[in-house]
Structures are given as structure tokens and as C-alpha cells.
Coordinates of C-alpha atoms in Angstrom, one line a residue:
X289 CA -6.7 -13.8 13.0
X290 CA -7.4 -10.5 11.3
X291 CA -11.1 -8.8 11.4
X292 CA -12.6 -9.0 8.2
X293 CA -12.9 -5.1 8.9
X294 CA -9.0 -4.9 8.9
X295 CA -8.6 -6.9 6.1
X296 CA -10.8 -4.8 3.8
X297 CA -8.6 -2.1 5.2
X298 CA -5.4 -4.3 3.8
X299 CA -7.3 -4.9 0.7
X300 CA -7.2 -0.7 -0.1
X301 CA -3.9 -0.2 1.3
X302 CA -2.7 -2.4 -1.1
X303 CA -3.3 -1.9 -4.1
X304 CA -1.7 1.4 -3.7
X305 CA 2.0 -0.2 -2.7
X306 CA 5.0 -0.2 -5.3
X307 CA 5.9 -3.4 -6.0
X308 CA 8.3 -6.0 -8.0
X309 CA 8.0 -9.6 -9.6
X310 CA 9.0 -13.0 -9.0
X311 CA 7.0 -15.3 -11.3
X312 CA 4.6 -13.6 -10.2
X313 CA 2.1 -9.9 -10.6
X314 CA 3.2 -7.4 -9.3
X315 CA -0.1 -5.9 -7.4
X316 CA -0.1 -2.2 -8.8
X317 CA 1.2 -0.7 -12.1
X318 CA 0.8 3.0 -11.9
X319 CA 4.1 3.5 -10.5
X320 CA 5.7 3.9 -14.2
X321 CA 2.7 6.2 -15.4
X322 CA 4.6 9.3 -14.3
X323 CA 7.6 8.7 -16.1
X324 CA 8.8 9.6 -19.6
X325 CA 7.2 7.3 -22.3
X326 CA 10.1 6.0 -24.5
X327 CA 9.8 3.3 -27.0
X328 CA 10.4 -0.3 -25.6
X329 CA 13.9 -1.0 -26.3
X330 CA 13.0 -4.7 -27.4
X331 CA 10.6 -7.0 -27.2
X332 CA 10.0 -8.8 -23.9
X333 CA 11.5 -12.1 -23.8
X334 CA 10.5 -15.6 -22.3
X335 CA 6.7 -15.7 -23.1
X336 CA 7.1 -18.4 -26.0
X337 CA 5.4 -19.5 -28.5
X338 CA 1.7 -20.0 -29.3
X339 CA -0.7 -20.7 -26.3
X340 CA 0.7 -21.9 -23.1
X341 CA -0.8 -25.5 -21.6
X342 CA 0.7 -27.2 -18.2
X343 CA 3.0 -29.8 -17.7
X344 CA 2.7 -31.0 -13.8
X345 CA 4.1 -27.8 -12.1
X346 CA 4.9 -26.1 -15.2
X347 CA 4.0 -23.4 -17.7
X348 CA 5.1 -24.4 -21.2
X349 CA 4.7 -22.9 -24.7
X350 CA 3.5 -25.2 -27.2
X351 CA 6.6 -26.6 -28.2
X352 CA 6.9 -27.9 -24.5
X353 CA 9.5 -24.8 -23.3
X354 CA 9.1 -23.5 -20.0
X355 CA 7.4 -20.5 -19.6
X356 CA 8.0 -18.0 -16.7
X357 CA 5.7 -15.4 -16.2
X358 CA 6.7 -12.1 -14.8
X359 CA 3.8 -9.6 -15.1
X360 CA 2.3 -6.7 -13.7
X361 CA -1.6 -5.5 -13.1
X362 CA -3.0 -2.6 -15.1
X363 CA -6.2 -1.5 -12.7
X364 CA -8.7 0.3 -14.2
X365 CA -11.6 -1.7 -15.9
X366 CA -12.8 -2.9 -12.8
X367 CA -13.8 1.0 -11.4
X368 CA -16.4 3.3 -12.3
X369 CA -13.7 4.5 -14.9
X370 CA -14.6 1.8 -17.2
X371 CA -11.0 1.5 -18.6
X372 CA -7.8 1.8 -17.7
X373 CA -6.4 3.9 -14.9
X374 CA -3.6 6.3 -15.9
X375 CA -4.9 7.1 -19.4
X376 CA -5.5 11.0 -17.4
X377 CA -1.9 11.5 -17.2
X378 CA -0.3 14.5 -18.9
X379 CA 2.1 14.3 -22.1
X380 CA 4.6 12.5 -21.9
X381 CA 2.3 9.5 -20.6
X382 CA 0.5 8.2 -23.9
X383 CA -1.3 4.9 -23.1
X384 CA 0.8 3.0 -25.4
X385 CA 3.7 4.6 -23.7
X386 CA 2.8 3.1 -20.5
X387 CA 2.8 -0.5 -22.1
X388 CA 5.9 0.3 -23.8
X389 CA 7.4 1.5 -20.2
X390 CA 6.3 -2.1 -18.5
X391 CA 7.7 -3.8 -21.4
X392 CA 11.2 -1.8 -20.9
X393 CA 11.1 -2.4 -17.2
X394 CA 11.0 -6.1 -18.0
X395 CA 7.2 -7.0 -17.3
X396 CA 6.3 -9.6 -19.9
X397 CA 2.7 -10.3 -18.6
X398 CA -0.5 -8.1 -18.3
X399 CA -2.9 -9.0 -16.1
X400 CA -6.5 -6.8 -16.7
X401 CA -8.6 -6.7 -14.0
X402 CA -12.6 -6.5 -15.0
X403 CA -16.0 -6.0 -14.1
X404 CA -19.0 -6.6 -16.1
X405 CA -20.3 -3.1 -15.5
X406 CA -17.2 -2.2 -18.2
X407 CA -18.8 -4.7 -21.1
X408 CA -21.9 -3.4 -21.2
X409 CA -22.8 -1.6 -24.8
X410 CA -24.1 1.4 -22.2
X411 CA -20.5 1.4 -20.5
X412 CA -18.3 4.6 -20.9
X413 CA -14.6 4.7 -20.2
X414 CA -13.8 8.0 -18.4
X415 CA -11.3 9.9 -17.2
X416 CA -9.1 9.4 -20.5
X417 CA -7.4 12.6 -21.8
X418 CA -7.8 13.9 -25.2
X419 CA -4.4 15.4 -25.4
X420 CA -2.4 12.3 -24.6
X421 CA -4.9 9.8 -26.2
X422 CA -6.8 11.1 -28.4
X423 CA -7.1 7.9 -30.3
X424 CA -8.9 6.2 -27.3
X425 CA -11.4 9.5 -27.2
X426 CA -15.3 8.4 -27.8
X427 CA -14.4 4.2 -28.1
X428 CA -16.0 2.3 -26.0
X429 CA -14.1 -0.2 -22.6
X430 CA -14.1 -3.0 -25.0
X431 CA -12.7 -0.9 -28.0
X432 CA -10.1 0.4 -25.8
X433 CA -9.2 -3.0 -24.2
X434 CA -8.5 -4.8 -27.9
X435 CA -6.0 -1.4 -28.5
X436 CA -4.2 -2.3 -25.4
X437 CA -4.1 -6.0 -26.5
X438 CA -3.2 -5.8 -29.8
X439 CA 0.1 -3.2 -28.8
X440 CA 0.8 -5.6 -26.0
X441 CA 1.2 -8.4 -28.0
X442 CA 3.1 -6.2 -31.0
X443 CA 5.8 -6.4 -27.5
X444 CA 5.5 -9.6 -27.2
X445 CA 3.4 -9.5 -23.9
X446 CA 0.7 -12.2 -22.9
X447 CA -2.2 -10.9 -21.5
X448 CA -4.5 -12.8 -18.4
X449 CA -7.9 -11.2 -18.1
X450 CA -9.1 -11.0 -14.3
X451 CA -12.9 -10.8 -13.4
X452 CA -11.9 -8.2 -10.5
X453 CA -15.2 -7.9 -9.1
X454 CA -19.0 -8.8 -9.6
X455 CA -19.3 -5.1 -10.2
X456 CA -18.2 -2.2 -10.3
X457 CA -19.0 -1.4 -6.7
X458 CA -17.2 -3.1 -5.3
X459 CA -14.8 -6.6 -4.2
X460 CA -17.5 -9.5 -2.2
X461 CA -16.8 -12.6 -0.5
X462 CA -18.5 -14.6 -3.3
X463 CA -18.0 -14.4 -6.8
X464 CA -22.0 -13.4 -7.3
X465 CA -24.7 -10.8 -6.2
X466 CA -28.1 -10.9 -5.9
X467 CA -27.9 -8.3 -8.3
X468 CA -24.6 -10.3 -10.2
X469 CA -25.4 -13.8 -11.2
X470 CA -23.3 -16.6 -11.6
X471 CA -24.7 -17.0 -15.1
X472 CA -24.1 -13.6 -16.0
X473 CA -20.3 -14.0 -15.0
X474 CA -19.9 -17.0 -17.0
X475 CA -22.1 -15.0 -20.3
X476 CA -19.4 -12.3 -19.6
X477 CA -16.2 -14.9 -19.6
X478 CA -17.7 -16.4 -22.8
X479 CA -18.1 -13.7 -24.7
X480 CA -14.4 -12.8 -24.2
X481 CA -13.1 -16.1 -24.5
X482 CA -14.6 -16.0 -28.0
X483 CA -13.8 -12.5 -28.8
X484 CA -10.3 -13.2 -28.2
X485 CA -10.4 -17.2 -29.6
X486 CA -7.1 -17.4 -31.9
X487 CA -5.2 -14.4 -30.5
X488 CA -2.1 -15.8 -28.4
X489 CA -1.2 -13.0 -26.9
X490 CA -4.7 -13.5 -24.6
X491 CA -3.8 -17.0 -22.8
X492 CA -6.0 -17.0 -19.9
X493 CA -8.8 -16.3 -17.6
X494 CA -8.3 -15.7 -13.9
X495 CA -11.9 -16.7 -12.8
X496 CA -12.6 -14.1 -9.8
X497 CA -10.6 -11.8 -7.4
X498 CA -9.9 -12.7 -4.0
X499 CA -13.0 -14.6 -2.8
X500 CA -13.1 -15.1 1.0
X501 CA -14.8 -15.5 3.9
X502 CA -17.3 -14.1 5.4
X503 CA -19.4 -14.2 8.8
X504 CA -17.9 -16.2 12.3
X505 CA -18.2 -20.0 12.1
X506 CA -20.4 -21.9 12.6
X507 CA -22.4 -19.2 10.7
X508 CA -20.2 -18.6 7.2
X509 CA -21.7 -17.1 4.3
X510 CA -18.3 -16.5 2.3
X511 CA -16.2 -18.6 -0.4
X512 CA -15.3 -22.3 1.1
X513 CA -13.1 -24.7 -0.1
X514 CA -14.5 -28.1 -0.8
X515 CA -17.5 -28.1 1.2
X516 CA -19.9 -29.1 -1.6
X517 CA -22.2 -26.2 -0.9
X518 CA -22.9 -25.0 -4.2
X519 CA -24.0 -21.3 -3.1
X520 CA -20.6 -21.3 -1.0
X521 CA -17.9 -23.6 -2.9
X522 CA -15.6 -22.0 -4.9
X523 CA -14.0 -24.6 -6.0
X524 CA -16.6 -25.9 -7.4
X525 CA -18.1 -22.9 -8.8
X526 CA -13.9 -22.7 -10.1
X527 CA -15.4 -26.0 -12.3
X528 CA -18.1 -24.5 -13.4
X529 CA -17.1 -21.4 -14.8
X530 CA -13.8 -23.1 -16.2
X531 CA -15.9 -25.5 -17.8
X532 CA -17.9 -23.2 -19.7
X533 CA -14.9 -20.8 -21.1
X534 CA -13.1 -24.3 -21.8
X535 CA -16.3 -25.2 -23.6
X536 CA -15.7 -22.1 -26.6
X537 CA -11.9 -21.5 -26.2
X538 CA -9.5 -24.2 -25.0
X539 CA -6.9 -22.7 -25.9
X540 CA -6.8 -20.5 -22.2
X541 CA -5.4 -21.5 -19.2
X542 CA -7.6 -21.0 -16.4
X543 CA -6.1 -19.5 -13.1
X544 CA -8.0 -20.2 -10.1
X545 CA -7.1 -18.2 -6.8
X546 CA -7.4 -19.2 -3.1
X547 CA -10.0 -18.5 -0.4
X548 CA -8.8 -16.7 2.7
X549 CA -10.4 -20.0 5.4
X550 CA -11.3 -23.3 4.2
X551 CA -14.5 -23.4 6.0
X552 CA -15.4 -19.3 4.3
X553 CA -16.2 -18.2 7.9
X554 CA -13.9 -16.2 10.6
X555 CA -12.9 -17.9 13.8
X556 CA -15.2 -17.2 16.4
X557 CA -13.2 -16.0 18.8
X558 CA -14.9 -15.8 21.8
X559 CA -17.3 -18.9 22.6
X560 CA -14.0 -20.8 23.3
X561 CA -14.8 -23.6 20.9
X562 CA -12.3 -24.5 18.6
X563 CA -14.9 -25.9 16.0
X564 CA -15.3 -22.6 15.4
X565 CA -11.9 -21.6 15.0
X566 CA -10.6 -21.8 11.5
X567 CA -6.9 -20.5 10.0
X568 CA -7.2 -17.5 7.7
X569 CA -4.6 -15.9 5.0
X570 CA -4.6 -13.2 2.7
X571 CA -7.8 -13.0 0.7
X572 CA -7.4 -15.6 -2.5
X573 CA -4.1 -16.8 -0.3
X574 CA -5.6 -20.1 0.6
X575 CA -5.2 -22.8 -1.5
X576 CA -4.3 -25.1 1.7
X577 CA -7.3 -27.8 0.4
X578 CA -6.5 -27.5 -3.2
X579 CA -5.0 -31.0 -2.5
X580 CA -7.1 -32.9 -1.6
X581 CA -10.3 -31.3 -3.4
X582 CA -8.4 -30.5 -6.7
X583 CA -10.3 -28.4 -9.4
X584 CA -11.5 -30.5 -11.9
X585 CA -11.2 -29.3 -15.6
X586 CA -12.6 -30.7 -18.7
X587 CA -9.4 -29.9 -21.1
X588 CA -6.4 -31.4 -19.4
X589 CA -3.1 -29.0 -18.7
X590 CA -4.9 -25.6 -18.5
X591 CA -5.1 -25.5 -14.9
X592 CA -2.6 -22.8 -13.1
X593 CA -3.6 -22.5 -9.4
X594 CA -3.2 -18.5 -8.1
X595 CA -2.6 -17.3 -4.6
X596 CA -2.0 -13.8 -3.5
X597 CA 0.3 -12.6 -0.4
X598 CA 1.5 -9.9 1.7
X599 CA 4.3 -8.7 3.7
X600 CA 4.3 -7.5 6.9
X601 CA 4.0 -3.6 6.1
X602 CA 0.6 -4.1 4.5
X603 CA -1.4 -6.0 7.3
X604 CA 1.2 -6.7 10.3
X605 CA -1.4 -9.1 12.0
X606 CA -0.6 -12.1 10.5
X607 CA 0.5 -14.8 13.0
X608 CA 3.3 -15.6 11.3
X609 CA 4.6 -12.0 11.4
X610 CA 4.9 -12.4 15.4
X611 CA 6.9 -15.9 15.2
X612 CA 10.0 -15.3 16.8
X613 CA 11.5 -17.2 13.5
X614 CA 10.5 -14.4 11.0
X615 CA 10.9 -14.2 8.5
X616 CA 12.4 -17.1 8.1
X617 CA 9.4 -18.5 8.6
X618 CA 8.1 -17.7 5.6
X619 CA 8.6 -20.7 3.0
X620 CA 6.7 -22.7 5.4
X621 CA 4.2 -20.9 5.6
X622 CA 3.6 -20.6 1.5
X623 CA 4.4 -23.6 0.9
X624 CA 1.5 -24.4 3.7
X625 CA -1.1 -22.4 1.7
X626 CA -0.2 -22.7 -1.8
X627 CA 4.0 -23.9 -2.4
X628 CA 2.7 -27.8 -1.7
X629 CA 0.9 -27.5 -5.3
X630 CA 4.2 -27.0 -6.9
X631 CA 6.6 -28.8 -4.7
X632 CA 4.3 -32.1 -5.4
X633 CA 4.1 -31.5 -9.3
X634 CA 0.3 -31.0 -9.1
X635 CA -0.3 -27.3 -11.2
X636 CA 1.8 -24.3 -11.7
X637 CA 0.7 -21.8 -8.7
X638 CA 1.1 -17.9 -10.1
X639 CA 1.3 -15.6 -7.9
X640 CA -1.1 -12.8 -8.8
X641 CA -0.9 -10.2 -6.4
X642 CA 1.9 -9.6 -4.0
X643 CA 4.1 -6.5 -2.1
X644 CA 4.9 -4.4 0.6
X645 CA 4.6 -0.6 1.1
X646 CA 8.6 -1.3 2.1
X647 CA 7.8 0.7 5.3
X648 CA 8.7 -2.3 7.6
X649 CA 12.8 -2.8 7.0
X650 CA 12.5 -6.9 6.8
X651 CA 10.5 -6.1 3.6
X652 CA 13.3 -5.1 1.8
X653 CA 15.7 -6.2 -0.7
X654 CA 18.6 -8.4 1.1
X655 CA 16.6 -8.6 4.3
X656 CA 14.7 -11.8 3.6
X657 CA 15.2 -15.4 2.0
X658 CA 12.9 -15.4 -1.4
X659 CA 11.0 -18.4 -2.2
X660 CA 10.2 -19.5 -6.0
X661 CA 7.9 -21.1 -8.0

């Protein structure tokens, strides 16, 4: 069991890794700012047509095609920057350059991570350079978001916004603050959901980053699964926030992401009590109770369950890492946490974050059996 210390630690370290897809996000995408912007060479293929709805474990378009998503994270919007990381680079790098890189490299999803600090009519986007974008120079976050949209979708790219963080200072074990409400979270998802009603290139909402767990058990303050505390549950708190975006665009799909324990406390590890001793995951890993305490969404079909994993050479604490059986280990273990959901036709699970620094050799291309959605 890792120290929540360590995995805040794991949390840093890893959105700086290089990574690749597999129905899935790739966890970082500044890896193609540095190289030569050159138009796309062609559209992106496989992201259908219309807006996307679910069919048991599947995405489909809305002629009932499958639908596999293969996207990448543009960071940014949810920092102090106000807008999108990357926009500092020197020429060749224009910002539409970058989309038309991911869009050559075969990325046919966006996802935008967010925090409310960036809506605000006060908010500025920094850190933007006049010389390379001069078009962006003076707009405001929102101005410069519906730009990155609107050439996304002239790609053919969807687009799956992400409330990253409560705000800007930071990721928290619950999706509020005392200074963040809940009601302020749902305002924000609203106003987007209607700002962007009608546009398919936007099909979805990704509720919150990474809620986990917080405190030793029996004492948990952080995200739990199913335990009908409404200040703690975050699957019920999924609901409610689904509920309301549902309520002025049903058009999205709403992505809800794991916990890191069931319980949203840390095993205590040293009163030799296993009530208090609870199995942990990546943060937003742990969908393990999705089954039997499903989210519960007012529009049928728009539910797409979201996990996010690690390899070894990010956080090498894991248990399963040490299993003499690694890695082949490792399609137990996700189907454990989050695979089940799929395997038994219940929702399509994305998976929204994932990598390796490569720095452990297991972690690298031939060296492993893959596991897909």
C-alpha cells in the first residue's frame, strides 16, 4: 500500500512521462510540441458520426458503428496558465500546428483538462507567444478553448472536457473545497454543456480527476465508493453532477473515473486490524464497486466508466509489481479494478490516463501481454 505522500509524488512524476494509446489517453501531450508543425495529412479516422451514446460495453456513433477512441491530453487549462500548455513554444510550433501534429500521429481524441479558475470572465491565459500565435494574443481561456475546438473538429477529432481540479491550485481527494463548491462545479459543467449543446465534435464530460482517498481507516475523509455518505460518495455525487449536465445537453456521454480505495481511507497499517486495512490503486483506478453500486443516469446509454493506470516505472510499489507472476499478472489485476465492467457488458471503461517513463525494461514495447477494451 503506497503513502498517500508517495502517490502525490507518482501523481507529478507522471504527467511528465511520454506515452502511447490503446483505447485509451495517453496521459501527456507535450511530447509533439517540439517538433515541426506540418499540415495533418488527413483527417483522423474512426470517430463516426454525430454524438456517440453506449450500447452495453460499447461506444457507438449514432448510426449504431462502433467507436474506438484513441486520444491524447492537452494540459494546460487546469494551471495558473489559464490555457493551454505549449502555446510558448517558438516557430515552428503554432497552436494549430500542435493539433494538426496529434492528428498526424493518429490521436483522434482530445481530452481538455479544466479548472473553474480558467472560466472566470477575470481569467487570463498566459504564457502564449505573440510570434507563434498571435491570433490567441489578448482572448480570453474560453475564447481560446472554442479556437482549439472548432480546428479539432475541422480534423475530425472529438473532444472530452475534464474538470482536472476544483482549482487551480491544486488536485484534492474530493471533487469540492471549502472554498470550491459542489454547486459551483455543476454551474461550471452546465454552462459548458450548453455552450457547446449541438457541436459533435464536444461528446462528453469527464466529471472530476482522480478523486481518492484520503486519511487511515477507520478515519477517511477522501472519495468512497458506495458508502452513501453524501460529503464522501463519489458515486453518488457522479449522479448528481451527471444528472444536471444530462438535464441541458443529453447529447454527452458522461465519463466517470474510479476512486483509489472503496472505503476513501488508507489502510492503517499499524494497529494490526484488518478493518482497517483496505486495497488501494492508482488514483481514479478503482472502479472495483462500480458493480454492485452502478452509477445511476437519468438519459440511458451515456454512461462510459474511466479508470486510470500505471506501470511499474512510475510508482514501483504496487503489490502487484512484486508478484513473482509479473507482469503477467496484470489482466487480472485490471480486469479486478475496472476490465469486469467490460467483460460483463455493463459500460464501456476508457482509459484516461495511462504510461510509463519506459525506465523499467518490462515497460516496454514486446516485453508485456496488452489487455483491451
Amino acid at each position: 500500500m503506497a503513502p498517500a505522500r508517495t502517490l502525490r509524488q507518482f501523481h507529478r512524476a507522471a504527467t511528465a512521462a511520454v506515452l502511447s494509446a490503446l483505447v485509451v489517453f495517453v496521459a501527456a501531450g507535450l511530447f509533439v510540441l517540439g517538433l515541426p508543425s506540418t499540415p495533418a495529412l488527413a483527417q483522423v479516422q474512426g470517430t463516426g458520426t454525430g454524438f456517440l451514446h453506449t450500447d452495453g460495453s460499447r461506444i457507438v456513433d449514432e448510426t449504431g458503428a462502433e467507436v474506438r477512441l484513441t486520444g491524447i491530453n492537452w494540459f494546460g487549462m487546469e494551471t495558473d496558465n489559464h490555457t493551454f500548455h505549449g502555446l510558448w513554444a517558438n516557430a515552428p510550433a503554432t497552436w494549430s500546428g500542435q493539433l494538426d501534429r496529434m492528428a498526424e500521429l493518429g490521436f483522434n481524441t482530445l481530452r481538455i483538462p479544466y479548472t473553474g479558475d480558467s472560466l472566470r470572465p477575470d481569467a487570463e491565459a498566459t504564457s502564449v507567444n505573440d510570434y507563434t500565435n498571435p491570433d490567441l494574443v489578448g482572448l480570453h481561456p474560453l475564447e481560446i478553448l472554442d479556437k482549439v475546438i472548432e480546428h479539432a473538429g475541422d480534423l475530425g477529432m472529438r473532444v472530452i472536457l475534464d474538470r482536472h481540479r476544483p482549482s487551480a491550485a491544486g488536485q484534492t481527494a474530493l471533487w469540492y473545497t471549502p472554498q470550491v463548491s459542489e454547486q459551483s462545479i455543476i454551474d461550471d459543467w452546465t454552462m459548458l454543456a450548453e455552450r457547446y449543446a449541438g457541436n459533435p465534435t464536444v461528446i462528453g464530460a469527464d466529471l472530476f480527476n482522480e478523486p481518492h482517498a484520503e486519511g487511515t481507516l477507520p478515519n477517511a475523509t477522501g472519495s468512497c465508493w458506495g458508502c452513501g455518505v453524501q460529503a464522501r460518495d463519489w458515486r453518488l455525487a457522479a449522479e448528481r453532477i451527471g444528472n444536471a449536465i444530462l438535464d441541458v445537453n443529453s447529447d454527452w456521454l458522461i465519463l466517470v473515473e474510479g476512486v483509489s480505495t472503496v472505503s476513501g481511507g488508507l489502510t492503517n497499517e499499524w494497529d494490526n486490524d484488518p478493518s482497517t486495512d483496505d486495497e488501494s490503486t492508482w488514483w481514479g483506478g478503482n472502479l472495483s464497486a462500480a458493480l454492485q453500486n452502478p452509477v445511476r443516469l437519468d438519459v440511458p446509454d451515456r454512461l462510459v466508466y474511466s479508470a486510470h493506470d500505471y506501470a511499474i516505472s512510475v510508482y514501483d510499489r504496487q503489490p502487484w509489481f512484486e508478484d513473482p507472476d509479473f507482469p503477467n499478472n496484470l489482466p487480472e489485476v485490471w480486469d479486478h479494478f475496472w476490465g469486469d465492467l467490460h467483460k460483463q457488458d455493463v459500460a464501456p471503461v476508457l482509459v484516461g490516463e495511462f504510461g510509463s517513463t519506459l525506465a523499467n525494461p518490462s515497460t516496454r514495447s514486446g516485453s508485456t501481454r496488452s489487455w483491451t477494451t
